[in-house]
PDB file of C-alpha atoms in Angstrom:
ATOM      1  CA  MET A   1       0.000   0.000   0.000  1.00 84.00           C
ATOM      2  CA  ARG A   2       1.347   3.395  -0.995  1.00 92.00           C
ATOM      3  CA  ASP A   3       1.278   6.035   1.721  1.00 94.00           C
ATOM      4  CA  LYS A   4       1.566   9.788   1.398  1.00 95.00           C
ATOM      5  CA  ILE A   5       4.730  11.255   2.947  1.00 96.00           C
ATOM      6  CA  ILE A   6       6.055  14.784   3.482  1.00 97.00           C
ATOM      7  CA  LEU A   7       9.660  15.827   2.770  1.00 97.00           C
ATOM      8  CA  ALA A   8      11.149  18.533   5.013  1.00 97.00           C
ATOM      9  CA  CYS A   9      14.318  20.576   4.541  1.00 97.00           C
ATOM     10  CA  THR A  10      17.053  19.565   6.998  1.00 96.00           C
ATOM     11  CA  GLU A  11      18.407  23.127   7.302  1.00 96.00           C
ATOM     12  CA  CYS A  12      15.309  25.306   7.787  1.00 97.00           C
ATOM     13  CA  LYS A  13      12.840  22.501   8.742  1.00 94.00           C
ATOM     14  CA  GLN A  14      10.220  23.730   6.256  1.00 96.00           C
ATOM     15  CA  ARG A  15       7.958  21.055   4.761  1.00 96.00           C
ATOM     16  CA  ASN A  16       8.278  21.653   1.022  1.00 95.00           C
ATOM     17  CA  TYR A  17       7.391  18.477  -0.879  1.00 96.00           C
ATOM     18  CA  SER A  18       4.885  15.651  -0.665  1.00 96.00           C
ATOM     19  CA  THR A  19       5.176  12.291  -2.421  1.00 95.00           C
ATOM     20  CA  LYS A  20       4.098   8.675  -2.070  1.00 95.00           C
ATOM     21  CA  LYS A  21       6.081   5.581  -1.176  1.00 95.00           C
ATOM     22  CA  ASN A  22       5.522   1.873  -0.689  1.00 95.00           C
ATOM     23  CA  LYS A  23       6.372   1.164   2.949  1.00 92.00           C
ATOM     24  CA  LYS A  24       6.823  -2.571   2.332  1.00 94.00           C
ATOM     25  CA  ASN A  25       9.618  -2.019  -0.208  1.00 94.00           C
ATOM     26  CA  THR A  26      11.271   0.931   1.579  1.00 92.00           C
ATOM     27  CA  PRO A  27      10.670   0.728   5.339  1.00 92.00           C
ATOM     28  CA  ASP A  28      13.456   3.224   6.167  1.00 95.00           C
ATOM     29  CA  ARG A  29      13.093   6.988   5.800  1.00 94.00           C
ATOM     30  CA  LEU A  30      13.722   8.581   2.414  1.00 94.00           C
ATOM     31  CA  GLU A  31      16.217  11.371   1.817  1.00 96.00           C
ATOM     32  CA  PHE A  32      16.531  13.400  -1.389  1.00 95.00           C
ATOM     33  CA  SER A  33      18.522  16.436  -2.439  1.00 97.00           C
ATOM     34  CA  LYS A  34      15.884  18.932  -3.543  1.00 97.00           C
ATOM     35  CA  TYR A  35      15.550  22.684  -3.996  1.00 98.00           C
ATOM     36  CA  CYS A  36      14.307  24.632  -0.967  1.00 97.00           C
ATOM     37  CA  LYS A  37      12.668  27.944  -1.894  1.00 96.00           C
ATOM     38  CA  PHE A  38      13.155  29.268   1.648  1.00 96.00           C
ATOM     39  CA  CYS A  39      16.921  28.554   1.710  1.00 96.00           C
ATOM     40  CA  ARG A  40      17.198  29.340  -2.034  1.00 97.00           C
ATOM     41  CA  LYS A  41      19.532  26.373  -2.638  1.00 97.00           C
ATOM     42  CA  HIS A  42      19.586  22.591  -2.950  1.00 98.00           C
ATOM     43  CA  THR A  43      19.478  20.933   0.466  1.00 97.00           C
ATOM     44  CA  PRO A  44      18.832  17.407   1.741  1.00 98.00           C
ATOM     45  CA  HIS A  45      15.133  16.769   2.380  1.00 98.00           C
ATOM     46  CA  LYS A  46      14.142  13.958   4.759  1.00 97.00           C
ATOM     47  CA  GLU A  47      10.863  12.164   5.244  1.00 96.00           C
ATOM     48  CA  THR A  48       8.813  13.418   8.199  1.00 93.00           C
ATOM     49  CA  LYS A  49       5.895  11.907  10.080  1.00 78.00           C
TER      50      LYS A  49
END
């Protein structure tokens, strides 16, 4: 089952992106390098609750 997740910037803690993931295939938390419009640069974004 695919669940909706939120990605938050690790520097400013803003929640910028939402996506879906299959929790059976990827039980650990996701981390992507994405653009943060608040920091105005590419930063690591981690999955939040």
